[in-house]
Backbone as a ProteinNet text record, in pm:
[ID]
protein_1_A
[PRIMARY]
XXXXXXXXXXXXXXXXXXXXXXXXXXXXXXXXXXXXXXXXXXXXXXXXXXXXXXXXXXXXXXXXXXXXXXXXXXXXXXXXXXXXXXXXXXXXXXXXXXXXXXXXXXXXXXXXXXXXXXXXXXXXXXXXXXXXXXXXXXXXXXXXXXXXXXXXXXXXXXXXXXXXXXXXXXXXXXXXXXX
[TERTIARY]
11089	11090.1	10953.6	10887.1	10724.5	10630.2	10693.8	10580.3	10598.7	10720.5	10756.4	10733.9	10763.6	10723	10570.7	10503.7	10348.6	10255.3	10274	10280.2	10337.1	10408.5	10464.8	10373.8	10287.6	10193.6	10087.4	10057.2	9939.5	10028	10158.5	10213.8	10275.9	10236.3	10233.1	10168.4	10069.7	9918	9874.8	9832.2	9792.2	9913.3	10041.1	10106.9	10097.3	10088.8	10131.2	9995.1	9943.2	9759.9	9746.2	9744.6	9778.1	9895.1	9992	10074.2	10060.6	9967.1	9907.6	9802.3	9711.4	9606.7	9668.7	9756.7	9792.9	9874.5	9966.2	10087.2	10092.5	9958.7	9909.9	9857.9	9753.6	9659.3	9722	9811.4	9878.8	10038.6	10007.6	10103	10224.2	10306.1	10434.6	10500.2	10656.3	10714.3	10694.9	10669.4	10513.8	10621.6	10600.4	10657.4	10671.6	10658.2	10686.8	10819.6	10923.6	11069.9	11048.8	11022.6	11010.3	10874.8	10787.2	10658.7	10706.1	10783	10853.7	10965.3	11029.6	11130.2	11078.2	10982	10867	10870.9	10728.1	10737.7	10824.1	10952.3	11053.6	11079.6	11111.2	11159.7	11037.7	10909.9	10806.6	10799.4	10771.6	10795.6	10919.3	11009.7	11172.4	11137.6	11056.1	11050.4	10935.2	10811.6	10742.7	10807.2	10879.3	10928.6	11054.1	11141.3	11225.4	11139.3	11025.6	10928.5	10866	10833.2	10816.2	10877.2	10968.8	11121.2	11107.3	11102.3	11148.9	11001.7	10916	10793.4	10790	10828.3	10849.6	11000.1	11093	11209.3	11160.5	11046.7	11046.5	10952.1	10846.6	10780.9	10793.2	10872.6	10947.8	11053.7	11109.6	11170.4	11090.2	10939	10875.1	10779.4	10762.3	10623.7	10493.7	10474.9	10353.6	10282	10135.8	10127.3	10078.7	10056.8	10039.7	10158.8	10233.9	10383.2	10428.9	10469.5	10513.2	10433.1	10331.3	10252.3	10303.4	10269.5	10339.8	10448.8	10562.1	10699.7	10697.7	10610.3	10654.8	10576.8	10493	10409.3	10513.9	10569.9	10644.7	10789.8	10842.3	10940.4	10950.4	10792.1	10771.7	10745	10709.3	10689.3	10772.5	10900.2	11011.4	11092.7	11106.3	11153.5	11049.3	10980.6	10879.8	10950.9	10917.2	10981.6	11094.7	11188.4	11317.3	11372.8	11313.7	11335.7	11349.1	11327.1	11317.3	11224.3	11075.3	10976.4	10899.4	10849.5	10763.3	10865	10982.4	11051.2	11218.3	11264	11366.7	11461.1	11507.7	11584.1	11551.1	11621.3	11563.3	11680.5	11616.7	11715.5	11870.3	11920.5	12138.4	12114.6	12043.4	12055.1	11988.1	11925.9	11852.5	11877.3	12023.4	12007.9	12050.7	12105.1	12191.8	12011.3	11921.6	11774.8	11789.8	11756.9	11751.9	11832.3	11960.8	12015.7	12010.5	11918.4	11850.9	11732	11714.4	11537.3	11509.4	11439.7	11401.4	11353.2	11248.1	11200.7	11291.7	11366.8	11509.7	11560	11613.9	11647.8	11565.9	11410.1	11327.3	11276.5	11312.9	11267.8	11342.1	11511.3	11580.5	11601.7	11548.4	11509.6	11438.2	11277.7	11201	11251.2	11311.9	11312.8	11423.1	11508.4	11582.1	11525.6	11383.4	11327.8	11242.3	11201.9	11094.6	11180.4	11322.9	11394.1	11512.8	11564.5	11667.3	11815.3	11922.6	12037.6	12000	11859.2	11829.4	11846.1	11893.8	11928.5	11797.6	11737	11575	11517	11504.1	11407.8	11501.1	11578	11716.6	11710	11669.7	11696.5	11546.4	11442.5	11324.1	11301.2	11405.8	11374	11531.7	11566.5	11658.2	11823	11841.1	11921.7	12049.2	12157.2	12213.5	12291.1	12379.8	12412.8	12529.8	12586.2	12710.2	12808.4	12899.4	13018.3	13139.6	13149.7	13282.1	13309	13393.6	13363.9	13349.2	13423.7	13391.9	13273	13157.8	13076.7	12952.5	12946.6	12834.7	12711.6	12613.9	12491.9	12438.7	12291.5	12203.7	12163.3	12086.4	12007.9	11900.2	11841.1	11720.1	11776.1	11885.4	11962.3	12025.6	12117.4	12131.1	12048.7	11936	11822.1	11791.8	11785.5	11738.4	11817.6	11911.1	12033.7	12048.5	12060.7	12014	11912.3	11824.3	11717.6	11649.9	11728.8	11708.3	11823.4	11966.1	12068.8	12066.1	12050	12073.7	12217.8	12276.7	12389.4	12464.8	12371.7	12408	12424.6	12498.1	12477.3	12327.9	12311.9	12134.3	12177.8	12321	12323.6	12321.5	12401.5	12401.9	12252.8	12163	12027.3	11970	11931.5	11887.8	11989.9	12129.4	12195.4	12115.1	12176.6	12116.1	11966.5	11904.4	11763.7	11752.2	11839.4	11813	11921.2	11985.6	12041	11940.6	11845.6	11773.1	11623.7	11600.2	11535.3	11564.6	11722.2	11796.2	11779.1	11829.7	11895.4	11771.3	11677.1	11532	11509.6	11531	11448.3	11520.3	11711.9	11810.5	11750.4	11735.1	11670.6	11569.1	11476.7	11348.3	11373.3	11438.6	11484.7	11567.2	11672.6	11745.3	11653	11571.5	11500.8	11341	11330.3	11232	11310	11454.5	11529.4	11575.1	11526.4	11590.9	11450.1	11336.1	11228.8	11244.6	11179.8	11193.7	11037	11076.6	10910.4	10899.1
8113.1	7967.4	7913	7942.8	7989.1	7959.6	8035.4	8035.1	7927.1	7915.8	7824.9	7652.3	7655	7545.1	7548.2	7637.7	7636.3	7573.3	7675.8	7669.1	7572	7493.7	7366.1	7233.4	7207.9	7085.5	7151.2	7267.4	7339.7	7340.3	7351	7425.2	7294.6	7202.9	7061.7	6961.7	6989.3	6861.2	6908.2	7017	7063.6	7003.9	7014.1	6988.9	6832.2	6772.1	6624.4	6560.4	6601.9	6528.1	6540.3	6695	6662.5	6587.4	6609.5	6505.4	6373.5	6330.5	6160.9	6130.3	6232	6223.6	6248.8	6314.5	6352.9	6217.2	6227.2	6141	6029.2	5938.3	5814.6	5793.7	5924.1	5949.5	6016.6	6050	6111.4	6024.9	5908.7	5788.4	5836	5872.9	5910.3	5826	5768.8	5636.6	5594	5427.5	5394.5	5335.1	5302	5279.6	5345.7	5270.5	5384.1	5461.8	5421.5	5526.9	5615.2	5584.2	5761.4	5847.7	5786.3	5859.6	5956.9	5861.6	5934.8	6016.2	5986.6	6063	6202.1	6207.3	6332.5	6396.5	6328.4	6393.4	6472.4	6450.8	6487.7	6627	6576.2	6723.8	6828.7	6797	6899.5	6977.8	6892.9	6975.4	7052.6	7026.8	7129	7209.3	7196.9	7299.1	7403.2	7330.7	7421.2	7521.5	7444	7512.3	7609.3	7586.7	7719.8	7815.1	7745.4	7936.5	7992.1	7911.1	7992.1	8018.4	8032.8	8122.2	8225.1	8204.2	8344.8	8427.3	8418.8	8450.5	8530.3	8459.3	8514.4	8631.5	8587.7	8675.2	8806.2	8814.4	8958.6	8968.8	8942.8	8987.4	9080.8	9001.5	9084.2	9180.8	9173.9	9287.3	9435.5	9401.8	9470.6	9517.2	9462.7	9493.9	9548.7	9551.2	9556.5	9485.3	9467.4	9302.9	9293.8	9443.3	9464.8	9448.6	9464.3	9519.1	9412.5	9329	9206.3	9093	9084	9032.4	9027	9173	9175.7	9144	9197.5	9149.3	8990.9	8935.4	8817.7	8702.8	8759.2	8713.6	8708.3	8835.9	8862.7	8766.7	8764.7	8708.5	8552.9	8497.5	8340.1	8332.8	8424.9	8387.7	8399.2	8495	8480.8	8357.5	8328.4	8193.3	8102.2	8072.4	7961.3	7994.7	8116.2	8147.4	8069.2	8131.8	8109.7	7991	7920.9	7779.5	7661	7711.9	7576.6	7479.4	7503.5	7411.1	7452.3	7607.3	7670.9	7712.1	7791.2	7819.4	7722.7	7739.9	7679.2	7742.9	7856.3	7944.6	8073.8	8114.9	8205	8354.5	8433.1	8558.3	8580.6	8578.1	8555.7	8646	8781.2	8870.3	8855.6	8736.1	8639.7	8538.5	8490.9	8321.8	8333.1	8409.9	8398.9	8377.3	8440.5	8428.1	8278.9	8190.8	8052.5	8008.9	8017.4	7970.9	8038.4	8146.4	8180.5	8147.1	8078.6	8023.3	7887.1	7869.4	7765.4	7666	7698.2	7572.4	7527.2	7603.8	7532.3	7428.2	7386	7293.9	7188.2	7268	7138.8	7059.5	7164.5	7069.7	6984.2	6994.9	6936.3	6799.1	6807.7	6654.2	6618.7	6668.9	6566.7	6532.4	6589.1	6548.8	6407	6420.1	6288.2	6159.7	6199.6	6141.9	6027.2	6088.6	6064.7	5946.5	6013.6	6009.3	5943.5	5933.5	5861.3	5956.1	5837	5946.5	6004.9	5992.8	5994.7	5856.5	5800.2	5670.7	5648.8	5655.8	5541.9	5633.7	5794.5	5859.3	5898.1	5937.7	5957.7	5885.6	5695.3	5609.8	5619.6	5668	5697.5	5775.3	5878.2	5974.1	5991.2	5877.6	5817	5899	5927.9	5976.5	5877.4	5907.7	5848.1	5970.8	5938.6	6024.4	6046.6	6149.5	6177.5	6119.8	6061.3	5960.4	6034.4	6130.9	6115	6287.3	6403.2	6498.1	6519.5	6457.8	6427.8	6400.7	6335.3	6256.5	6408.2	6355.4	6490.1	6423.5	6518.1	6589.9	6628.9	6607.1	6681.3	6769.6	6917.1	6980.4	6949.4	6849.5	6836.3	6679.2	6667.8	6510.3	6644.7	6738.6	6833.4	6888.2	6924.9	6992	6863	6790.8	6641.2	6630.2	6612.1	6585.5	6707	6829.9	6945	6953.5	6917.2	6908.5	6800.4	6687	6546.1	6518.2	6526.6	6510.7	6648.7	6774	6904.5	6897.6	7048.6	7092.4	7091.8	7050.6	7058.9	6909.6	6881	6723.4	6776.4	6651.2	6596.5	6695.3	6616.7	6634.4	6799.4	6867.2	7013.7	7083.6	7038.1	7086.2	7059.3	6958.7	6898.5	6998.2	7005.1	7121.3	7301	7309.7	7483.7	7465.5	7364.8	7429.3	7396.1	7298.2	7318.6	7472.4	7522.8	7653.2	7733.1	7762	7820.4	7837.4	7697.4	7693.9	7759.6	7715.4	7777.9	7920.1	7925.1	8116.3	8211.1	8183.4	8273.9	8285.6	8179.5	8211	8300.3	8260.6	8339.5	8519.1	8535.1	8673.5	8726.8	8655.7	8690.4	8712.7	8656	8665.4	8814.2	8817.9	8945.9	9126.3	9121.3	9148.9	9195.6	9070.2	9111.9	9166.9	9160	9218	9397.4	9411.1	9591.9	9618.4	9600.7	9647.6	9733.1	9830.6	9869.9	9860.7	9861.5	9845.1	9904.4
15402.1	15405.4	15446.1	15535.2	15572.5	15481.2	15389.7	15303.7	15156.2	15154.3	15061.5	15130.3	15212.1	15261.6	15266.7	15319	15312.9	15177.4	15078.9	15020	14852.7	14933.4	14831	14791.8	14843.5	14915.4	14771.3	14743.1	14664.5	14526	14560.4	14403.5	14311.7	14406.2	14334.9	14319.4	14369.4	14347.9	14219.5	14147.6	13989.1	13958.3	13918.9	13797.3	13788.6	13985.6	13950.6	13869.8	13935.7	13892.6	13765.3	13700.3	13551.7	13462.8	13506.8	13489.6	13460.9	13584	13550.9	13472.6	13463.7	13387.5	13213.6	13187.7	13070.6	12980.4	13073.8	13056.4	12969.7	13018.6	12938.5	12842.9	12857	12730.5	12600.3	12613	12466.9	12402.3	12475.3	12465	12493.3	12604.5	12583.3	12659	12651.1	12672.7	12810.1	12787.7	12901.4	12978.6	13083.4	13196.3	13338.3	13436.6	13553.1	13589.1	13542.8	13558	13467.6	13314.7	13205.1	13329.5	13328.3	13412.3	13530.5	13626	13760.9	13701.9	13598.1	13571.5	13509.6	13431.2	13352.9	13489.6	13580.4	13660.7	13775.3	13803.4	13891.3	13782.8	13659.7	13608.4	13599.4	13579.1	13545.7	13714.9	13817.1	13919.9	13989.6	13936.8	13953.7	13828	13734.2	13626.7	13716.8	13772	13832.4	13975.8	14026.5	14153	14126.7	14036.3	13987.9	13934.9	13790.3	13781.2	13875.9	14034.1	14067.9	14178.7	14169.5	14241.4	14146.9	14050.7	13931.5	13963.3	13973.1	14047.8	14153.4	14267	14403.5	14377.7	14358.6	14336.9	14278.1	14134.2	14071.2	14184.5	14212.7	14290.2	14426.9	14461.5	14585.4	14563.1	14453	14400.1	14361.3	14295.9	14245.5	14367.5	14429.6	14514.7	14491.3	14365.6	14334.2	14251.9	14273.3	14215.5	14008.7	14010	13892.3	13783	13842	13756.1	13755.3	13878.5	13927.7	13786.4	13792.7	13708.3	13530.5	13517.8	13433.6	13381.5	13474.7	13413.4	13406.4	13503.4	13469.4	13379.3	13333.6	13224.4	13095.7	13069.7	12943.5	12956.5	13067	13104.5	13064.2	13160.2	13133.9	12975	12913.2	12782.8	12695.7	12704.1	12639	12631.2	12800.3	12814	12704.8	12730.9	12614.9	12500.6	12454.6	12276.7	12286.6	12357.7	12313.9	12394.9	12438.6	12550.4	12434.4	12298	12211.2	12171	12277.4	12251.9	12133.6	12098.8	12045	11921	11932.5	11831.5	11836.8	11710.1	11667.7	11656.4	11566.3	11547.4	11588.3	11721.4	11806.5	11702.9	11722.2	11618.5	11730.7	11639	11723	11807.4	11859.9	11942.7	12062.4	12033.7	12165.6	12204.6	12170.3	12175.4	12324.7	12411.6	12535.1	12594	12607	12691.8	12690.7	12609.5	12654.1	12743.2	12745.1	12882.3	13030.6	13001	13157.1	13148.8	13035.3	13089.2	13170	13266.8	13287.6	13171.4	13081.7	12997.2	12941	12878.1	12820.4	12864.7	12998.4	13051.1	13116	13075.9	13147.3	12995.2	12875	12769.8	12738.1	12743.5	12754.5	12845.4	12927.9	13006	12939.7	12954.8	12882	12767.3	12706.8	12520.4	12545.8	12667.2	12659.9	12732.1	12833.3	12914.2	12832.8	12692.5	12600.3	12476.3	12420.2	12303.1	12327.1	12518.6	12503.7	12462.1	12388.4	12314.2	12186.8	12119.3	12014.6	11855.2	11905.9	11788	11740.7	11828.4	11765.3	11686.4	11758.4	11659.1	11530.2	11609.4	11450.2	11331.4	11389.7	11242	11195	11243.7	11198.2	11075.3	11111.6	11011.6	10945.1	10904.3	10807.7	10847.3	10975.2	11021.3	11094.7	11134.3	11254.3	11338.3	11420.2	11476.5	11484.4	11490	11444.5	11469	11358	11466	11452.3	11302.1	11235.8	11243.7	11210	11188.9	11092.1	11014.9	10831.1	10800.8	10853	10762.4	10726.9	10563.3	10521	10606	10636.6	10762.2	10634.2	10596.3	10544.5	10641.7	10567.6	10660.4	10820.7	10714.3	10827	10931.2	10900.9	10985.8	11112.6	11099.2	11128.9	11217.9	11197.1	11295.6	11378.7	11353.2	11434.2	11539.2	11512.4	11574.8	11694.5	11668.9	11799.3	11861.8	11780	11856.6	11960.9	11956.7	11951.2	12112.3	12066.6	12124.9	12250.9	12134.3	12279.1	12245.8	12295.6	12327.6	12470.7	12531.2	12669.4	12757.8	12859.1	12913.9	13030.1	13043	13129.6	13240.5	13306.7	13459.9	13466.4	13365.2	13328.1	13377.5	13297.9	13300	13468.3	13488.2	13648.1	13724.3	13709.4	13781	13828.7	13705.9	13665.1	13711.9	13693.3	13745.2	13894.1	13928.6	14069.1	14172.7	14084.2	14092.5	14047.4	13981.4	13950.1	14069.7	14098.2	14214.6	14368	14363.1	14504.2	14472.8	14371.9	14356.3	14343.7	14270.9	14259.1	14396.8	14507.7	14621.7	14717.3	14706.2	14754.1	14729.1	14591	14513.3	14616	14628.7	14703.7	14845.4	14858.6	15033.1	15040.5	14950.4	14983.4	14930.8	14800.1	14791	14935.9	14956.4	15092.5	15231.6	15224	15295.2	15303.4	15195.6	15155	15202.1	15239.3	15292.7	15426.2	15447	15547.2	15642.1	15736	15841.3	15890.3
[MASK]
+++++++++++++++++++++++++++++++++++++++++++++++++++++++++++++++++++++++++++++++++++++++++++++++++++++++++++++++++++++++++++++++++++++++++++++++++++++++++++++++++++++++++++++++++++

């Protein structure tokens, strides 16, 4: 706790600062609640990876390996989190719901997009009302990608379980140590 508390003050001045500096300049929906709201999820996105961080780490105890695994790890999550790829191969789709980005892209994308209506009628879409009504392909991809499979509060949940539980990991982990 020591060190997580120590340590918290550092592991959030980079994301916020870029955060503000970014935020404006690449036009994304202006106001100070989308802004505070970006930011609240990017730092629960930063403070669960690094629970998942501290947890292998202390599992691994060595800083090479530790490193490693979790390089490959954070980057699977990315692949298969939905930002970078779309159709993750069926023998991987369960990784996204242990990834953190998954659920932090999932905020932003509603933080940014709302329920989806606006960008939906953009790109000549609406959103699903009926079970009947024919879905073109790409109204279809919009619509998952746009809406999500999952509810908000779902996501803000799991990652703040994700935050608790990585550190729970690390703690019991630094516990099987012997001195």
């Amino acid at each position: 706790m020591a060190h997580v508390i120590g340590s918290l003050s550092m592991e959030l001045v980079l994301p916020a600062a870029f955060l503000t500096l970014t935020y404006w300049m690449v036009g994304l929906r202006p106001g100070l609640v989308p802004f505070l709201l970006t930011l609240s999820v990017l730092l629960l996105y930063v403070l669960a990876s690094q629970g998942l961080g501290l947890a292998l780490g202390a599992a691994l105890m060595d800083a090479k390996k530790a490193s490693t695994i979790v390089t490959v790890t954070m980057l699977a999550f990315v692949l298969t989190g939905g930002f970078y790829v779309n159709k993750v191969p069926s023998g991987m789709v369960w990784m996204k719901y242990v990834s953190t980005t998954f659920y932090c892209y999932r905020l932003m994308i509603a933080i940014q997009y709302g329920n989806g209506e606006e960008i939906l009628g953009m790109f000549g879409c609406e959103l699903k009302r009926t079970e009947g009504a024919a879905r073109t392909d790409g109204c279809r991809f919009m619509e998952e990608e746009v809406v999500g499979d999952i509810e908000l509060w779902t996501s803000v949940t799991v990652l703040f379980f994700m935050f608790v539980g990585y550190r729970m990991l690390a703690y019991l982990a630094l516990r099987r140590i012997k001195l």
